[in-house]
PDB file of C-alpha atoms in Angstrom:
ATOM      1  CA  MET H   1       2.935  23.875 -16.745  1.00 48.00           C
ATOM      2  CA  GLY H   2       4.108  23.970 -13.104  1.00 49.00           C
ATOM      3  CA  LEU H   3       5.655  21.012 -11.321  1.00 49.00           C
ATOM      4  CA  HIS H   4       2.624  20.670  -9.050  1.00 54.00           C
ATOM      5  CA  SER H   5       0.440  20.372 -12.156  1.00 58.00           C
ATOM      6  CA  ILE H   6       2.754  17.710 -13.563  1.00 53.00           C
ATOM      7  CA  ARG H   7       2.443  15.618 -10.428  1.00 50.00           C
ATOM      8  CA  ARG H   8      -1.336  15.991 -10.429  1.00 55.00           C
ATOM      9  CA  ARG H   9      -1.528  14.820 -14.031  1.00 57.00           C
ATOM     10  CA  VAL H  10       0.751  11.861 -13.338  1.00 55.00           C
ATOM     11  CA  VAL H  11      -0.499  10.524  -9.995  1.00 54.00           C
ATOM     12  CA  ASP H  12      -2.781  12.757  -7.916  1.00 54.00           C
ATOM     13  CA  SER H  13      -5.790  13.985  -9.877  1.00 52.00           C
ATOM     14  CA  PRO H  14      -8.922  11.807 -10.325  1.00 59.00           C
ATOM     15  CA  ASP H  15      -8.184  11.420 -14.055  1.00 60.00           C
ATOM     16  CA  SER H  16      -4.407  10.993 -13.671  1.00 54.00           C
ATOM     17  CA  TRP H  17      -2.391   8.040 -14.928  1.00 55.00           C
ATOM     18  CA  GLY H  18      -1.941   6.889 -11.322  1.00 57.00           C
ATOM     19  CA  ALA H  19      -5.675   7.059 -10.638  1.00 65.00           C
ATOM     20  CA  LYS H  20      -6.342   4.930 -13.709  1.00 70.00           C
ATOM     21  CA  ARG H  21      -3.839   2.335 -12.470  1.00 74.00           C
ATOM     22  CA  ARG H  22      -5.536   2.288  -9.053  1.00 77.00           C
ATOM     23  CA  ALA H  23      -8.921   1.841 -10.709  1.00 82.00           C
ATOM     24  CA  ARG H  24      -7.556  -1.067 -12.702  1.00 87.00           C
ATOM     25  CA  ARG H  25      -6.239  -2.729  -9.535  1.00 89.00           C
ATOM     26  CA  ALA H  26      -9.648  -2.219  -7.895  1.00 91.00           C
ATOM     27  CA  LEU H  27     -11.202  -4.051 -10.855  1.00 92.00           C
ATOM     28  CA  TRP H  28      -8.668  -6.880 -10.466  1.00 95.00           C
ATOM     29  CA  LEU H  29      -9.590  -7.135  -6.787  1.00 96.00           C
ATOM     30  CA  SER H  30     -13.309  -7.477  -7.520  1.00 96.00           C
ATOM     31  CA  GLU H  31     -12.609 -10.006 -10.282  1.00 96.00           C
ATOM     32  CA  THR H  32     -10.340 -12.057  -8.009  1.00 97.00           C
ATOM     33  CA  PHE H  33     -12.878 -11.985  -5.169  1.00 98.00           C
ATOM     34  CA  PRO H  34     -16.285 -11.966  -6.911  1.00 97.00           C
ATOM     35  CA  ASP H  35     -18.089 -12.097  -3.549  1.00 98.00           C
ATOM     36  CA  LEU H  36     -16.332  -8.934  -2.344  1.00 98.00           C
ATOM     37  CA  ALA H  37     -19.594  -7.031  -1.832  1.00 98.00           C
ATOM     38  CA  GLN H  38     -20.657  -9.617   0.760  1.00 98.00           C
ATOM     39  CA  MET H  39     -17.308  -9.874   2.551  1.00 98.00           C
ATOM     40  CA  SER H  40     -15.958  -8.538   5.830  1.00 98.00           C
ATOM     41  CA  VAL H  41     -12.593  -6.953   5.061  1.00 98.00           C
ATOM     42  CA  ILE H  42      -9.843  -5.699   7.333  1.00 98.00           C
ATOM     43  CA  ASP H  43      -7.675  -3.050   5.686  1.00 98.00           C
ATOM     44  CA  LEU H  44      -4.254  -2.773   7.311  1.00 98.00           C
ATOM     45  CA  GLY H  45      -2.821   0.704   6.904  1.00 97.00           C
ATOM     46  CA  GLY H  46      -5.566   1.989   4.629  1.00 96.00           C
ATOM     47  CA  ARG H  47      -8.237   4.671   4.740  1.00 94.00           C
ATOM     48  CA  VAL H  48     -12.000   4.623   4.739  1.00 94.00           C
ATOM     49  CA  ASP H  49     -12.239   7.070   1.820  1.00 91.00           C
ATOM     50  CA  THR H  50     -10.481   4.530  -0.414  1.00 92.00           C
ATOM     51  CA  TRP H  51     -13.498   2.259  -0.024  1.00 95.00           C
ATOM     52  CA  GLU H  52     -15.948   5.120  -0.447  1.00 93.00           C
ATOM     53  CA  ARG H  53     -14.538   5.559  -3.973  1.00 91.00           C
ATOM     54  CA  ALA H  54     -14.237   1.834  -4.733  1.00 93.00           C
ATOM     55  CA  PRO H  55     -16.355   0.400  -7.568  1.00 92.00           C
ATOM     56  CA  VAL H  56     -17.250  -2.548  -5.312  1.00 95.00           C
ATOM     57  CA  ARG H  57     -17.470  -1.953  -1.563  1.00 96.00           C
ATOM     58  CA  PRO H  58     -17.366  -4.825   0.926  1.00 98.00           C
ATOM     59  CA  LYS H  59     -20.264  -5.384   3.296  1.00 98.00           C
ATOM     60  CA  HIS H  60     -18.071  -4.328   6.222  1.00 98.00           C
ATOM     61  CA  VAL H  61     -14.623  -2.700   6.261  1.00 98.00           C
ATOM     62  CA  HIS H  62     -12.417  -2.510   9.350  1.00 98.00           C
ATOM     63  CA  VAL H  63      -9.519  -0.098   8.831  1.00 97.00           C
ATOM     64  CA  VAL H  64      -6.483  -0.209  11.140  1.00 97.00           C
ATOM     65  CA  ASN H  65      -4.043   2.668  10.862  1.00 96.00           C
ATOM     66  CA  LEU H  66      -1.705   4.877  12.871  1.00 94.00           C
ATOM     67  CA  GLU H  67      -3.393   8.047  11.660  1.00 89.00           C
ATOM     68  CA  PRO H  68      -5.715  10.117  13.878  1.00 86.00           C
ATOM     69  CA  LEU H  69      -9.269   8.792  14.037  1.00 81.00           C
ATOM     70  CA  PRO H  70     -12.015  10.788  12.260  1.00 82.00           C
ATOM     71  CA  ASN H  71     -15.112  11.918  14.108  1.00 81.00           C
ATOM     72  CA  GLU H  72     -17.621  10.269  11.804  1.00 88.00           C
ATOM     73  CA  LEU H  73     -17.716   7.002   9.879  1.00 93.00           C
ATOM     74  CA  PRO H  74     -20.198   5.473   7.451  1.00 95.00           C
ATOM     75  CA  GLU H  75     -22.275   2.652   8.933  1.00 96.00           C
ATOM     76  CA  TRP H  76     -20.427   0.002   6.923  1.00 97.00           C
ATOM     77  CA  ALA H  77     -16.988   1.045   8.259  1.00 97.00           C
ATOM     78  CA  GLU H  78     -15.030   0.510  11.473  1.00 96.00           C
ATOM     79  CA  LEU H  79     -11.745   2.153  12.355  1.00 96.00           C
ATOM     80  CA  ASP H  80      -9.082   1.449  14.969  1.00 96.00           C
ATOM     81  CA  TYR H  81      -5.835   3.187  15.795  1.00 95.00           C
ATOM     82  CA  GLY H  82      -3.224   0.437  15.806  1.00 95.00           C
ATOM     83  CA  ASP H  83       0.065  -0.983  14.594  1.00 97.00           C
ATOM     84  CA  ALA H  84      -0.518  -3.695  11.975  1.00 97.00           C
ATOM     85  CA  CYS H  85       2.722  -5.397  13.034  1.00 98.00           C
ATOM     86  CA  ALA H  86       1.536  -5.717  16.640  1.00 97.00           C
ATOM     87  CA  LEU H  87      -2.240  -5.789  16.615  1.00 97.00           C
ATOM     88  CA  PRO H  88      -4.159  -5.686  19.906  1.00 95.00           C
ATOM     89  CA  GLU H  89      -5.957  -8.812  21.086  1.00 95.00           C
ATOM     90  CA  LYS H  90      -9.375  -7.298  20.405  1.00 95.00           C
ATOM     91  CA  ILE H  91      -8.458  -7.489  16.699  1.00 97.00           C
ATOM     92  CA  THR H  92      -6.330 -10.655  16.582  1.00 96.00           C
ATOM     93  CA  LYS H  93      -9.112 -12.744  18.114  1.00 95.00           C
ATOM     94  CA  ARG H  94     -11.405 -11.856  15.201  1.00 97.00           C
ATOM     95  CA  ARG H  95     -11.563 -13.446  11.749  1.00 97.00           C
ATOM     96  CA  TYR H  96     -12.289 -11.762   8.441  1.00 98.00           C
ATOM     97  CA  ASP H  97     -13.180 -12.906   4.952  1.00 98.00           C
ATOM     98  CA  LEU H  98     -10.276 -10.944   3.474  1.00 98.00           C
ATOM     99  CA  VAL H  99      -7.204  -8.988   4.575  1.00 98.00           C
ATOM    100  CA  PHE H 100      -6.419  -6.054   2.276  1.00 98.00           C
ATOM    101  CA  SER H 101      -3.305  -3.897   2.227  1.00 98.00           C
ATOM    102  CA  ASN H 102      -2.216  -1.348  -0.361  1.00 97.00           C
ATOM    103  CA  SER H 103       1.280   0.168  -0.421  1.00 96.00           C
ATOM    104  CA  VAL H 104       1.952  -0.407   3.281  1.00 98.00           C
ATOM    105  CA  ILE H 105       4.456  -3.242   3.686  1.00 98.00           C
ATOM    106  CA  GLU H 106       7.269  -1.060   2.288  1.00 98.00           C
ATOM    107  CA  HIS H 107       6.705   1.429   5.145  1.00 97.00           C
ATOM    108  CA  VAL H 108       6.529  -0.770   8.255  1.00 98.00           C
ATOM    109  CA  GLY H 109      10.227  -0.607   9.123  1.00 96.00           C
ATOM    110  CA  GLY H 110      12.588  -3.375   8.001  1.00 96.00           C
ATOM    111  CA  HIS H 111      12.584  -7.131   7.500  1.00 98.00           C
ATOM    112  CA  GLU H 112      11.649  -8.151  11.041  1.00 98.00           C
ATOM    113  CA  ARG H 113       8.644  -5.834  11.035  1.00 98.00           C
ATOM    114  CA  ARG H 114       7.609  -7.040   7.575  1.00 98.00           C
ATOM    115  CA  VAL H 115       7.647 -10.611   8.902  1.00 98.00           C
ATOM    116  CA  ARG H 116       5.318  -9.567  11.733  1.00 98.00           C
ATOM    117  CA  PHE H 117       3.111  -7.678   9.285  1.00 98.00           C
ATOM    118  CA  ALA H 118       2.779 -10.816   7.149  1.00 98.00           C
ATOM    119  CA  GLU H 119       2.079 -12.908  10.259  1.00 98.00           C
ATOM    120  CA  SER H 120      -0.788 -10.571  11.140  1.00 98.00           C
ATOM    121  CA  ILE H 121      -2.220 -11.016   7.661  1.00 98.00           C
ATOM    122  CA  HIS H 122      -2.000 -14.815   7.790  1.00 98.00           C
ATOM    123  CA  ALA H 123      -3.596 -14.922  11.252  1.00 97.00           C
ATOM    124  CA  LEU H 124      -6.609 -12.755  10.414  1.00 98.00           C
ATOM    125  CA  SER H 125      -7.921 -14.603   7.375  1.00 98.00           C
ATOM    126  CA  ASP H 126      -7.312 -17.402   4.901  1.00 98.00           C
ATOM    127  CA  ALA H 127      -7.580 -14.862   2.071  1.00 98.00           C
ATOM    128  CA  HIS H 128      -5.548 -11.734   1.382  1.00 98.00           C
ATOM    129  CA  TRP H 129      -4.629  -9.101  -1.220  1.00 98.00           C
ATOM    130  CA  VAL H 130      -1.349  -7.277  -0.509  1.00 98.00           C
ATOM    131  CA  GLN H 131       0.022  -4.743  -2.984  1.00 98.00           C
ATOM    132  CA  THR H 132       3.393  -2.990  -2.926  1.00 98.00           C
ATOM    133  CA  PRO H 133       5.456  -0.966  -5.432  1.00 97.00           C
ATOM    134  CA  TYR H 134       8.208  -3.041  -7.058  1.00 98.00           C
ATOM    135  CA  ARG H 135      11.731  -2.111  -6.061  1.00 98.00           C
ATOM    136  CA  TYR H 136      13.196  -2.419  -9.568  1.00 98.00           C
ATOM    137  CA  PHE H 137      10.695  -0.258 -11.407  1.00 98.00           C
ATOM    138  CA  PRO H 138      12.847   2.622 -12.688  1.00 97.00           C
ATOM    139  CA  ILE H 139      10.733   5.388 -11.085  1.00 95.00           C
ATOM    140  CA  GLU H 140      10.517   5.600  -7.295  1.00 96.00           C
ATOM    141  CA  PRO H 141       6.740   6.047  -6.853  1.00 92.00           C
ATOM    142  CA  HIS H 142       6.563   8.062  -3.624  1.00 92.00           C
ATOM    143  CA  TRP H 143       8.698  10.895  -4.968  1.00 93.00           C
ATOM    144  CA  VAL H 144       8.194  10.206  -8.701  1.00 91.00           C
ATOM    145  CA  ALA H 145      11.991  10.325  -8.953  1.00 94.00           C
ATOM    146  CA  PRO H 146      13.971   8.171 -11.423  1.00 96.00           C
ATOM    147  CA  GLY H 147      16.264   5.665  -9.689  1.00 97.00           C
ATOM    148  CA  MET H 148      15.983   7.326  -6.289  1.00 97.00           C
ATOM    149  CA  GLN H 149      15.585   3.996  -4.451  1.00 98.00           C
ATOM    150  CA  PHE H 150      19.049   2.876  -5.583  1.00 98.00           C
ATOM    151  CA  LEU H 151      20.903   5.855  -4.100  1.00 98.00           C
ATOM    152  CA  PRO H 152      22.718   5.850  -0.732  1.00 97.00           C
ATOM    153  CA  VAL H 153      20.609   7.088   2.173  1.00 97.00           C
ATOM    154  CA  ALA H 154      22.359  10.463   2.310  1.00 97.00           C
ATOM    155  CA  LEU H 155      21.613  11.166  -1.349  1.00 97.00           C
ATOM    156  CA  ARG H 156      18.058   9.868  -1.065  1.00 97.00           C
ATOM    157  CA  SER H 157      17.408  12.244   1.814  1.00 96.00           C
ATOM    158  CA  ARG H 158      18.764  15.146  -0.250  1.00 95.00           C
ATOM    159  CA  VAL H 159      16.437  14.228  -3.075  1.00 94.00           C
ATOM    160  CA  ALA H 160      13.515  13.856  -0.642  1.00 95.00           C
ATOM    161  CA  HIS H 161      14.269  17.308   0.766  1.00 94.00           C
ATOM    162  CA  ARG H 162      14.411  19.123  -2.567  1.00 90.00           C
ATOM    163  CA  TRP H 163      12.650  17.046  -5.209  1.00 89.00           C
ATOM    164  CA  PRO H 164       9.695  19.110  -6.457  1.00 86.00           C
ATOM    165  CA  LEU H 165       7.407  16.178  -7.388  1.00 83.00           C
ATOM    166  CA  ALA H 166       7.179  14.697  -3.883  1.00 80.00           C
ATOM    167  CA  HIS H 167       3.652  14.004  -2.608  1.00 73.00           C
ATOM    168  CA  THR H 168       4.352  15.869   0.637  1.00 75.00           C
ATOM    169  CA  PRO H 169       7.457  18.065   0.468  1.00 80.00           C
ATOM    170  CA  ALA H 170       9.758  17.647   3.449  1.00 89.00           C
ATOM    171  CA  SER H 171       9.788  20.612   5.799  1.00 88.00           C
ATOM    172  CA  SER H 172      13.399  19.983   6.859  1.00 93.00           C
ATOM    173  CA  ARG H 173      16.369  17.699   6.212  1.00 94.00           C
ATOM    174  CA  ALA H 174      15.476  15.705   9.317  1.00 96.00           C
ATOM    175  CA  ASP H 175      11.936  15.228   8.033  1.00 95.00           C
ATOM    176  CA  ALA H 176      13.284  14.123   4.648  1.00 96.00           C
ATOM    177  CA  LEU H 177      15.585  11.588   6.280  1.00 97.00           C
ATOM    178  CA  GLN H 178      12.703  10.159   8.308  1.00 96.00           C
ATOM    179  CA  SER H 179      10.637   9.717   5.142  1.00 95.00           C
ATOM    180  CA  VAL H 180      13.501   7.961   3.394  1.00 97.00           C
ATOM    181  CA  LEU H 181      14.271   5.628   6.301  1.00 97.00           C
ATOM    182  CA  TRP H 182      10.620   4.589   6.548  1.00 96.00           C
ATOM    183  CA  THR H 183      10.370   3.766   2.831  1.00 97.00           C
ATOM    184  CA  GLU H 184      12.010   0.519   1.727  1.00 98.00           C
ATOM    185  CA  LEU H 185      10.786  -0.944  -1.543  1.00 98.00           C
ATOM    186  CA  ILE H 186      10.918  -4.738  -1.816  1.00 98.00           C
ATOM    187  CA  ASP H 187      11.376  -7.245  -4.652  1.00 98.00           C
ATOM    188  CA  LYS H 188       9.739 -10.467  -5.803  1.00 98.00           C
ATOM    189  CA  THR H 189      11.988 -12.749  -3.745  1.00 98.00           C
ATOM    190  CA  GLN H 190      11.069 -10.901  -0.558  1.00 98.00           C
ATOM    191  CA  MET H 191       7.374 -10.896  -1.437  1.00 98.00           C
ATOM    192  CA  ARG H 192       7.429 -14.662  -2.025  1.00 98.00           C
ATOM    193  CA  HIS H 193       9.213 -15.119   1.310  1.00 98.00           C
ATOM    194  CA  TYR H 194       6.558 -13.196   3.236  1.00 98.00           C
ATOM    195  CA  PHE H 195       3.671 -14.846   1.356  1.00 98.00           C
ATOM    196  CA  PRO H 196       4.890 -18.329   0.354  1.00 98.00           C
ATOM    197  CA  GLN H 197       1.421 -19.786  -0.292  1.00 97.00           C
ATOM    198  CA  SER H 198       0.221 -16.829  -2.352  1.00 98.00           C
ATOM    199  CA  THR H 199       0.033 -16.100  -6.043  1.00 98.00           C
ATOM    200  CA  ILE H 200       2.281 -13.162  -6.949  1.00 98.00           C
ATOM    201  CA  ARG H 201       0.759 -11.014  -9.661  1.00 97.00           C
ATOM    202  CA  CYS H 202       2.830  -8.399 -11.449  1.00 97.00           C
ATOM    203  CA  GLU H 203       1.307  -5.111 -12.529  1.00 96.00           C
ATOM    204  CA  ARG H 204       3.256  -4.076 -15.641  1.00 94.00           C
ATOM    205  CA  ILE H 205       3.688  -0.923 -17.671  1.00 92.00           C
ATOM    206  CA  PHE H 206       5.183  -1.355 -21.141  1.00 92.00           C
ATOM    207  CA  GLY H 207       6.269  -4.821 -20.045  1.00 95.00           C
ATOM    208  CA  ILE H 208       8.093  -3.539 -16.946  1.00 97.00           C
ATOM    209  CA  THR H 209       6.868  -4.647 -13.518  1.00 97.00           C
ATOM    210  CA  LYS H 210       5.574  -1.629 -11.595  1.00 96.00           C
ATOM    211  CA  SER H 211       4.025  -3.269  -8.544  1.00 97.00           C
ATOM    212  CA  LEU H 212       3.541  -6.680  -6.936  1.00 98.00           C
ATOM    213  CA  ILE H 213       0.310  -8.149  -5.598  1.00 98.00           C
ATOM    214  CA  ALA H 214       0.336 -11.194  -3.326  1.00 98.00           C
ATOM    215  CA  TYR H 215      -3.114 -12.703  -3.183  1.00 98.00           C
ATOM    216  CA  LYS H 216      -4.607 -15.868  -1.759  1.00 98.00           C
ATOM    217  CA  LEU H 217      -8.123 -17.145  -2.230  1.00 98.00           C
ATOM    218  CA  PRO H 218     -10.154 -18.483   0.700  1.00 93.00           C
TER     219      PRO H 218
END
């Protein structure tokens, strides 16, 4: 079995272990917010296709991301190009039933930017669901590399450049370094600091915390 096949079986394919974990989190979301199908949701840093596959889709989804905008959208979706840490007024003046974010806060760029990201979430709605990989899970999830997050930056960038199980292999050492510098896993203390009024739920595997979810009901 090739390394690409291993990654697909672990995290990428529709029937992979990672896909099953994502489906379980989607079920948790719908159980936590039983009126989800009637809600207006803003997804900070997400993608429309995530909601196309979701078992329960909100009435309206507004995605804000720094990725290029697609040409077509389903009628229930809205998409803006924007920085979730510095949202434009046309978005900040609106209110939503729920703010959703999945595996984004670890990529926004340091503590000060994470504070601003959390401030955006608190300003947009009384309710939120924010998920992030847990720093002290033994496998770094973006590269599927054991203990990579604990290495010095120089070694992490070497791993990012050559590790065969990366989601998107780095094209150069500079590209690998950029990926490493923009990925900073956080722990429970940090999550509680950014979301002090939230419940922190731990997603566990064999008793070990894999990811953290900060959620707050309306």
